[in-house]
């Protein structure tokens, strides 16, 4: 046991036995507040999903106990969102006095043939069902009925729940390095429920605005100092002004007519590729993993359009861009980068290099942090207006992200994890792709709008063939396959 502190509610616990330092802030971040309010438009719900495949069905009692323990280690899992009585401003997180693990942790058995397609269909239906806003916004399902005695685990949660912490990092807390139970796990007490009224929420909002005041004053001072060199100030304003439409996607290429339709219907498909093959292609092309990944997806969409005799030169693409905080170089923030996916370039090498240059240009846009900067102001807008602003993503044909995974063999309640897929929300775009690398295998989950992708089999074949075009640029034997 490590040294204990002498005071506080966890004074009898060792340092490693304490709840994780996440979800302790009672105030939602401005960006998360915008994502939460965007749910007012059901086309833009921010539900993210995770699907794990196990070599057997986990022990139910151990799984429930793991989530009980996890909700103590991560107090955010016992918190619900309480909005301002004004319906605007930053909502708060409060410990739910009626938290009921029985509601959040569920089990079901697959009907039909128990195939992976049947599993994905079930997960689609679960993901499209709205989360209860009066409870902590997450649910998990243990699923059995798969062939060969395998099991599956499905998590759905609102993206505002994770805040700045990766959903993979949260999920990893439930994983173990061994199949057998681990004795002596920390057992912190459950977080204490809070009595939070309308006045408390308003005071929290006021405190938050007061805390931001020095930042706003600093911006005003910098603006005033810039006026000492009017020519330089005007140049910066013009550069920023030209950058805003690019960052906002207002001058992106037109969306593909083939992918133009939108609906409420989500569909999942999944792929896997050896991470070593992606690394080999990255080294050969001298591009990053992200650039190879995105180049492979765009290559697949290029083939999809060609095979349906509807080729296009470019498609609008959005990707997360990690940028350094200009006021604190040691901190990073995630923004959005806009690209013109080069589906009209025939050569796969040139296609990836074009993606590489566009990503690097997007990272250096003067207005790259604009969304983070205006987030606090957007949070004060009514939910319906925020939902309409979220509709800007409907012009994207593809949104793609690569999130950190787990690089070691892991177990959950006695079952070995074989694959780990993430399916991001579909905020009005045609296709959302997410890559998670687990124990040497890159698992790519794709959520697409059923009205936009009308030939799912051809779409899946094209993604595999297009991605393998890029991998073939190196001498690796690894190739992408569809997860079936």
Coordinates of C-alpha atoms in Angstrom, one line a residue:
X1 CA 0.0 0.0 0.0
X2 CA 1.3 3.4 -0.8
X3 CA 1.3 6.3 1.6
X4 CA -2.2 7.6 2.6
X5 CA -3.2 11.2 2.9
X6 CA -4.5 12.4 6.2
X7 CA -7.7 14.2 5.2
X8 CA -10.5 14.1 2.7
X9 CA -13.3 11.6 1.8
X10 CA -10.7 9.1 0.5
X11 CA -8.2 9.5 3.3
X12 CA -8.3 5.7 4.1
X13 CA -7.4 4.8 0.5
X14 CA -4.0 4.5 -1.0
X15 CA -3.2 6.7 -4.0
X16 CA -3.8 3.9 -6.5
X17 CA -7.1 3.0 -4.8
X18 CA -8.7 6.4 -5.4
X19 CA -11.2 7.2 -8.1
X20 CA -9.5 8.3 -11.3
X21 CA -9.0 12.0 -11.8
X22 CA -11.6 12.2 -14.5
X23 CA -15.2 13.5 -14.3
X24 CA -14.5 15.4 -11.1
X25 CA -15.4 18.8 -12.7
X26 CA -19.0 19.5 -12.1
X27 CA -19.2 21.7 -15.2
X28 CA -19.5 20.3 -18.7
X29 CA -16.9 21.7 -21.1
X30 CA -18.2 24.3 -23.7
X31 CA -17.6 21.9 -26.6
X32 CA -19.3 19.0 -24.8
X33 CA -22.2 21.3 -24.1
X34 CA -22.6 22.1 -27.8
X35 CA -22.5 18.3 -28.6
X36 CA -25.1 17.6 -25.9
X37 CA -27.5 20.3 -27.1
X38 CA -27.1 19.1 -30.7
X39 CA -29.2 16.1 -29.7
X40 CA -32.2 18.4 -29.9
X41 CA -32.1 17.5 -33.6
X42 CA -32.5 13.7 -33.8
X43 CA -30.4 13.6 -37.0
X44 CA -27.4 14.8 -35.0
X45 CA -27.4 12.6 -31.9
X46 CA -24.0 12.2 -30.4
X47 CA -24.2 8.5 -29.4
X48 CA -20.9 6.7 -29.8
X49 CA -20.6 2.9 -29.7
X50 CA -18.0 0.3 -28.9
X51 CA -18.2 -3.4 -29.8
X52 CA -15.9 -6.1 -28.4
X53 CA -15.8 -9.7 -29.6
X54 CA -14.8 -12.3 -27.0
X55 CA -13.5 -15.9 -27.3
X56 CA -16.3 -16.9 -24.9
X57 CA -19.2 -15.4 -23.0
X58 CA -18.0 -13.5 -19.9
X59 CA -19.2 -14.5 -16.5
X60 CA -22.3 -12.3 -15.9
X61 CA -21.8 -11.8 -12.1
X62 CA -18.1 -10.8 -12.6
X63 CA -19.2 -8.4 -15.4
X64 CA -21.8 -6.7 -13.3
X65 CA -19.3 -6.4 -10.4
X66 CA -16.7 -4.9 -12.8
X67 CA -19.1 -2.2 -13.8
X68 CA -20.0 -1.6 -10.1
X69 CA -16.3 -1.2 -9.4
X70 CA -15.8 0.9 -12.6
X71 CA -18.6 3.3 -11.6
X72 CA -16.7 3.9 -8.3
X73 CA -13.4 4.4 -10.0
X74 CA -14.9 6.7 -12.6
X75 CA -17.5 8.8 -10.8
X76 CA -18.7 10.3 -14.1
X77 CA -20.4 7.0 -14.8
X78 CA -22.8 7.7 -11.9
X79 CA -23.5 11.3 -13.0
X80 CA -26.3 12.7 -15.0
X81 CA -26.6 16.0 -16.9
X82 CA -28.6 18.8 -15.2
X83 CA -29.3 21.7 -17.5
X84 CA -29.8 25.3 -16.6
X85 CA -33.4 26.4 -15.8
X86 CA -32.8 29.0 -18.5
X87 CA -32.1 26.2 -21.0
X88 CA -28.9 27.9 -22.0
X89 CA -25.3 28.1 -20.9
X90 CA -23.1 25.2 -19.7
X91 CA -24.9 22.2 -18.2
X92 CA -23.7 20.5 -15.0
X93 CA -22.7 17.0 -14.1
X94 CA -24.2 15.8 -10.8
X95 CA -24.1 12.4 -9.0
X96 CA -27.5 10.8 -9.6
X97 CA -29.1 9.9 -6.3
X98 CA -31.2 7.3 -8.1
X99 CA -28.3 5.7 -10.0
X100 CA -29.3 2.1 -10.8
X101 CA -26.6 -0.2 -12.3
X102 CA -29.4 -2.6 -13.1
X103 CA -30.6 -0.2 -15.7
X104 CA -27.3 0.4 -17.3
X105 CA -25.9 -3.1 -17.6
X106 CA -28.0 -5.5 -19.6
X107 CA -27.8 -8.8 -21.4
X108 CA -29.4 -10.3 -24.5
X109 CA -29.2 -13.2 -26.9
X110 CA -29.0 -12.9 -30.6
X111 CA -31.9 -14.1 -32.7
X112 CA -31.6 -15.4 -36.2
X113 CA -28.4 -17.2 -37.3
X114 CA -26.1 -15.6 -34.7
X115 CA -23.8 -14.3 -37.4
X116 CA -21.6 -11.2 -37.3
X117 CA -24.1 -9.6 -39.6
X118 CA -26.9 -10.4 -37.1
X119 CA -24.8 -9.0 -34.3
X120 CA -24.1 -5.7 -36.2
X121 CA -27.8 -5.4 -37.0
X122 CA -28.7 -5.7 -33.4
X123 CA -26.0 -3.1 -32.5
X124 CA -27.3 -0.7 -35.1
X125 CA -30.8 -0.8 -33.5
X126 CA -29.4 -0.3 -30.0
X127 CA -27.3 2.6 -31.2
X128 CA -30.2 4.4 -32.9
X129 CA -32.3 4.3 -29.7
X130 CA -32.0 7.5 -27.8
X131 CA -30.2 7.6 -24.4
X132 CA -32.3 8.6 -21.4
X133 CA -31.3 12.2 -20.7
X134 CA -32.6 11.8 -17.1
X135 CA -29.9 9.2 -16.4
X136 CA -26.2 8.9 -16.8
X137 CA -25.9 8.7 -20.6
X138 CA -24.5 5.2 -21.1
X139 CA -25.7 1.6 -21.5
X140 CA -23.8 -1.7 -22.0
X141 CA -25.0 -5.1 -23.3
X142 CA -23.6 -8.5 -22.9
X143 CA -24.5 -10.4 -26.0
X144 CA -24.4 -14.2 -26.5
X145 CA -25.7 -16.5 -29.1
X146 CA -22.7 -16.1 -31.4
X147 CA -21.2 -19.2 -33.1
X148 CA -18.5 -21.3 -31.4
X149 CA -19.6 -20.1 -28.0
X150 CA -18.2 -16.6 -28.5
X151 CA -19.6 -13.5 -26.8
X152 CA -19.8 -9.8 -27.5
X153 CA -20.0 -6.6 -25.5
X154 CA -21.7 -3.5 -26.8
X155 CA -21.3 -0.1 -25.2
X156 CA -23.3 3.0 -26.2
X157 CA -22.7 6.4 -24.6
X158 CA -23.0 10.0 -25.4
X159 CA -19.8 11.6 -26.6
X160 CA -20.2 14.4 -24.0
X161 CA -19.8 11.7 -21.2
X162 CA -16.2 11.1 -22.1
X163 CA -15.1 14.8 -22.1
X164 CA -11.5 15.1 -22.9
X165 CA -10.8 11.4 -22.0
X166 CA -10.9 8.8 -24.7
X167 CA -13.8 6.4 -24.5
X168 CA -11.1 3.7 -25.1
X169 CA -9.2 4.8 -22.1
X170 CA -12.4 4.6 -20.0
X171 CA -13.3 1.2 -21.3
X172 CA -9.8 0.0 -20.7
X173 CA -10.3 0.3 -17.0
X174 CA -12.6 -2.8 -17.1
X175 CA -10.0 -4.9 -18.9
X176 CA -7.5 -7.1 -17.2
X177 CA -4.2 -8.8 -18.3
X178 CA -5.4 -12.2 -17.0
X179 CA -8.4 -14.4 -17.4
X180 CA -8.7 -15.2 -13.6
X181 CA -10.1 -12.7 -11.1
X182 CA -7.5 -10.1 -9.8
X183 CA -7.5 -10.2 -6.0
X184 CA -7.0 -7.0 -4.0
X185 CA -8.5 -4.6 -6.5
X186 CA -9.1 -1.1 -5.1
X187 CA -12.6 -0.6 -3.7
X188 CA -13.3 3.1 -3.3
X189 CA -16.6 4.2 -1.9
X190 CA -19.5 5.2 -4.2
X191 CA -19.5 9.0 -4.9
X192 CA -21.9 10.9 -2.7
X193 CA -25.1 12.1 -4.4
X194 CA -25.5 15.8 -4.7
X195 CA -28.6 17.9 -4.0
X196 CA -28.4 20.4 -6.8
X197 CA -31.1 22.9 -7.5
X198 CA -31.8 25.5 -10.1
X199 CA -30.0 28.2 -8.1
X200 CA -26.9 25.9 -7.7
X201 CA -26.7 25.5 -11.5
X202 CA -27.0 29.2 -12.1
X203 CA -24.2 29.9 -9.6
X204 CA -22.0 27.3 -11.3
X205 CA -22.6 29.0 -14.6
X206 CA -21.8 32.4 -13.2
X207 CA -18.6 31.0 -11.6
X208 CA -17.6 29.5 -14.9
X209 CA -18.0 32.8 -16.7
X210 CA -16.0 34.6 -14.0
X211 CA -13.2 32.0 -14.4
X212 CA -13.1 32.8 -18.2
X213 CA -13.0 36.5 -17.6
X214 CA -9.1 36.7 -17.3
X215 CA -8.8 34.9 -20.7
X216 CA -11.2 37.3 -22.3
X217 CA -9.4 40.3 -20.8
X218 CA -6.1 38.8 -22.1
X219 CA -7.5 38.5 -25.6
X220 CA -8.7 42.2 -25.4
X221 CA -5.3 43.3 -24.3
X222 CA -3.6 41.4 -27.1
X223 CA -6.1 42.9 -29.6
X224 CA -5.4 46.4 -28.3
X225 CA -1.6 45.9 -28.5
X226 CA -2.0 44.6 -32.1
X227 CA -3.3 48.0 -33.1
X228 CA 0.1 49.5 -32.5
X229 CA 1.0 48.0 -35.8
X230 CA -2.1 48.5 -37.9
X231 CA -0.7 46.9 -41.0
X232 CA 0.2 43.7 -39.2
X233 CA -3.1 43.6 -37.4
X234 CA -5.0 44.1 -40.6
X235 CA -3.0 41.3 -42.3
X236 CA -3.8 38.9 -39.4
X237 CA -7.5 39.8 -39.4
X238 CA -7.7 39.1 -43.2
X239 CA -5.8 35.8 -42.9
X240 CA -8.1 34.7 -40.1
X241 CA -11.2 35.8 -42.0
X242 CA -10.1 33.9 -45.1
X243 CA -9.4 30.8 -42.9
X244 CA -12.8 30.7 -41.1
X245 CA -14.8 29.6 -44.2
X246 CA -12.3 26.8 -44.9
X247 CA -12.3 25.6 -41.3
X248 CA -16.1 25.8 -41.2
X249 CA -16.4 23.8 -44.4
X250 CA -18.2 26.6 -46.2
X251 CA -15.9 26.3 -49.2
X252 CA -15.5 22.5 -49.2
X253 CA -16.0 20.7 -52.5
X254 CA -19.6 19.8 -53.3
X255 CA -20.8 16.6 -51.8
X256 CA -21.1 13.6 -54.0
X257 CA -24.5 13.2 -55.7
X258 CA -24.2 9.5 -55.0
X259 CA -24.0 10.0 -51.2
X260 CA -26.4 13.0 -51.0
X261 CA -29.4 11.5 -49.3
X262 CA -29.7 11.6 -45.5
X263 CA -32.0 9.8 -43.0
X264 CA -32.3 8.6 -39.4
X265 CA -31.0 5.1 -40.3
X266 CA -27.6 4.0 -39.2
X267 CA -25.8 0.9 -40.6
X268 CA -22.6 -0.7 -39.3
X269 CA -19.9 -2.6 -41.1
X270 CA -16.4 -3.5 -39.9
X271 CA -13.0 -4.3 -41.2
X272 CA -9.6 -5.4 -39.9
X273 CA -6.1 -5.0 -41.0
X274 CA -2.7 -6.0 -39.4
X275 CA -1.3 -2.8 -37.9
X276 CA 2.2 -3.9 -39.1
X277 CA 0.9 -3.6 -42.7
X278 CA -0.3 0.0 -42.0
X279 CA 3.0 0.8 -40.5
X280 CA 4.9 -0.6 -43.4
X281 CA 2.9 1.5 -45.9
X282 CA 3.4 4.5 -43.7
X283 CA 7.2 4.0 -43.7
X284 CA 7.3 3.4 -47.5
X285 CA 5.3 6.5 -48.3
X286 CA 6.8 8.6 -45.6
X287 CA 3.3 9.5 -44.3
X288 CA 1.7 9.1 -40.9
X289 CA -0.5 6.3 -39.9
X290 CA -3.5 8.7 -40.0
X291 CA -2.6 9.8 -43.6
X292 CA -2.3 6.1 -44.8
X293 CA -5.6 5.3 -43.0
X294 CA -7.5 8.2 -44.5
X295 CA -5.9 7.6 -47.9
X296 CA -7.1 4.0 -47.8
X297 CA -10.7 5.1 -47.0
X298 CA -10.7 7.7 -49.8
X299 CA -9.3 5.1 -52.2
X300 CA -12.3 2.8 -51.3
X301 CA -14.8 5.6 -52.0
X302 CA -13.1 6.3 -55.3
X303 CA -13.7 2.7 -56.3
X304 CA -17.3 2.7 -55.1
X305 CA -18.1 5.7 -57.3
X306 CA -16.3 4.2 -60.3
X307 CA -18.1 0.9 -60.0
X308 CA -21.4 2.6 -59.9
X309 CA -20.4 4.7 -62.9
X310 CA -20.7 7.9 -60.8
X311 CA -17.1 9.2 -60.5
X312 CA -16.3 12.5 -58.8
X313 CA -13.1 14.5 -58.6
X314 CA -13.3 15.1 -54.8
X315 CA -15.5 14.6 -51.8
X316 CA -15.8 16.8 -48.6
X317 CA -14.0 15.1 -45.7
X318 CA -13.6 16.1 -42.1
X319 CA -11.0 14.8 -39.7
X320 CA -10.0 15.7 -36.1
X321 CA -6.8 17.8 -36.0
X322 CA -4.7 17.9 -32.8
X323 CA -3.3 21.4 -32.3
X324 CA -1.3 23.0 -29.6
X325 CA -3.0 25.6 -27.4
X326 CA -1.5 29.0 -28.5
X327 CA -1.7 30.2 -24.9
X328 CA -0.2 27.0 -23.4
X329 CA 2.2 25.1 -25.7
X330 CA 2.2 22.1 -23.4
X331 CA -1.5 21.5 -23.9
X332 CA -3.3 20.3 -27.0
X333 CA -6.8 20.7 -28.2
X334 CA -8.8 18.8 -30.9
X335 CA -10.2 20.8 -33.7
X336 CA -11.7 19.9 -37.1
X337 CA -9.7 19.8 -40.4
X338 CA -11.5 20.1 -43.7
X339 CA -10.1 18.2 -46.8
X340 CA -11.1 17.7 -50.4
X341 CA -10.8 13.9 -50.6
X342 CA -8.9 13.3 -53.9
X343 CA -11.1 10.6 -55.4
X344 CA -10.2 11.8 -58.9
X345 CA -6.5 10.9 -58.6
X346 CA -5.7 7.6 -60.3
X347 CA -2.3 6.9 -58.7
X348 CA -2.6 5.7 -55.1
X349 CA 0.8 7.0 -54.1
X350 CA -0.1 10.5 -55.3
X351 CA -3.5 10.2 -53.7
X352 CA -2.0 9.6 -50.2
X353 CA 0.5 12.4 -50.7
X354 CA -2.3 14.7 -51.5
X355 CA -4.1 13.7 -48.4
X356 CA -0.9 14.3 -46.4
X357 CA -0.4 17.8 -47.7
X358 CA -4.0 18.7 -47.0
X359 CA -3.9 17.5 -43.4
X360 CA -0.7 19.4 -42.8
X361 CA -2.3 22.6 -44.3
X362 CA -5.4 22.1 -42.2
X363 CA -3.3 21.9 -39.1
X364 CA -1.8 25.3 -39.9
X365 CA -5.0 27.2 -40.6
X366 CA -5.1 30.4 -38.7
X367 CA -8.7 29.7 -37.6
X368 CA -8.1 26.0 -36.7
X369 CA -9.1 26.7 -33.1
X370 CA -12.2 28.7 -34.0
X371 CA -14.7 26.1 -32.8
X372 CA -13.0 25.8 -29.4
X373 CA -12.9 29.6 -29.1
X374 CA -16.6 30.1 -29.9
X375 CA -17.8 27.0 -27.9
X376 CA -18.6 29.0 -24.7
X377 CA -20.8 31.4 -26.7
X378 CA -22.5 28.6 -28.7
X379 CA -23.4 26.9 -25.4
X380 CA -25.6 29.9 -24.5
X381 CA -27.8 29.4 -27.6
X382 CA -31.0 27.4 -27.4
X383 CA -30.7 23.7 -28.3
X384 CA -32.7 24.0 -31.5
X385 CA -30.4 26.6 -32.9
X386 CA -27.3 24.6 -31.9
X387 CA -28.9 21.6 -33.7
X388 CA -29.2 23.7 -36.8
X389 CA -25.6 24.8 -36.6
X390 CA -24.6 21.2 -36.2
X391 CA -26.2 20.6 -39.6
X392 CA -23.1 22.0 -41.2
X393 CA -21.8 18.4 -41.0
X394 CA -24.4 17.3 -43.5
X395 CA -22.1 18.5 -46.3
X396 CA -19.5 16.0 -45.3
X397 CA -19.4 12.7 -47.2
X398 CA -16.8 11.2 -44.9
X399 CA -15.7 11.9 -41.3
X400 CA -12.8 9.7 -40.1
X401 CA -10.8 9.4 -36.9
X402 CA -8.1 7.2 -35.5
X403 CA -8.3 6.7 -31.7
X404 CA -5.8 5.1 -29.3
X405 CA -6.4 1.4 -28.5
X406 CA -5.0 -1.2 -26.2
X407 CA -1.7 -2.8 -27.2
X408 CA -1.8 -5.8 -24.9
X409 CA -3.9 -9.0 -24.8
X410 CA -6.8 -8.3 -22.4
X411 CA -9.6 -10.0 -20.7
X412 CA -13.0 -9.1 -19.4
X413 CA -14.7 -11.2 -16.7
X414 CA -12.9 -14.3 -17.8
X415 CA -13.3 -13.8 -21.6
X416 CA -10.4 -12.9 -23.9
X417 CA -10.9 -9.9 -26.1
X418 CA -10.4 -10.8 -29.8
X419 CA -11.5 -7.6 -31.5
X420 CA -12.5 -4.0 -30.6
X421 CA -14.5 -1.8 -32.9
X422 CA -15.7 1.8 -32.4
X423 CA -18.6 3.3 -34.3
X424 CA -18.8 7.0 -34.0
X425 CA -22.0 9.1 -34.2
X426 CA -23.4 10.1 -37.6
X427 CA -24.0 13.9 -37.2
X428 CA -25.6 14.3 -40.6
X429 CA -22.6 13.1 -42.6
X430 CA -22.8 10.2 -45.0
X431 CA -20.1 8.0 -43.5
X432 CA -18.3 7.9 -40.2
X433 CA -15.2 5.7 -39.9
X434 CA -13.2 5.0 -36.7
X435 CA -10.0 3.0 -36.4
X436 CA -9.0 1.4 -33.1
X437 CA -5.8 -0.6 -32.9
X438 CA -6.1 -3.5 -30.5
X439 CA -3.1 -5.9 -29.8
X440 CA -1.6 -5.6 -33.3
X441 CA -4.9 -5.5 -35.3
X442 CA -6.3 -2.2 -36.6
X443 CA -10.1 -2.6 -36.3
X444 CA -12.1 -0.2 -38.4
X445 CA -15.7 0.4 -37.6
X446 CA -17.8 2.3 -40.2
X447 CA -21.2 3.8 -39.5
X448 CA -23.0 5.0 -42.6
X449 CA -26.3 6.5 -43.5
X450 CA -28.5 3.8 -45.1
X451 CA -30.0 6.5 -47.5
X452 CA -26.5 7.6 -48.6
X453 CA -24.9 4.2 -49.2
X454 CA -27.5 2.2 -51.1
X455 CA -25.3 -0.7 -52.2
X456 CA -23.7 -1.9 -48.9
X457 CA -22.0 -5.0 -50.3
X458 CA -20.4 -3.1 -53.1
X459 CA -19.4 -0.4 -50.6
X460 CA -17.7 -2.9 -48.4
X461 CA -15.9 -4.6 -51.3
X462 CA -14.7 -1.2 -52.5
X463 CA -13.3 -0.2 -49.1
X464 CA -11.3 -3.4 -48.9
X465 CA -10.0 -3.1 -52.4
X466 CA -9.2 0.6 -52.1
X467 CA -7.4 0.2 -48.8
X468 CA -5.4 -2.7 -50.1
X469 CA -4.3 -0.5 -53.1
X470 CA -2.6 1.7 -50.5
X471 CA -1.1 -1.1 -48.5
X472 CA 0.3 -2.6 -51.8
X473 CA 2.6 0.4 -52.0
X474 CA 4.9 -1.4 -49.6
X475 CA 6.1 -5.0 -49.7
X476 CA 4.0 -6.1 -46.8
X477 CA 1.8 -9.2 -47.2
X478 CA -0.8 -7.8 -44.8
X479 CA -4.1 -6.9 -46.2
X480 CA -7.5 -5.5 -45.1
X481 CA -10.4 -7.9 -44.8
X482 CA -14.0 -7.4 -43.9
X483 CA -14.9 -8.7 -40.4
X484 CA -17.4 -11.4 -40.8

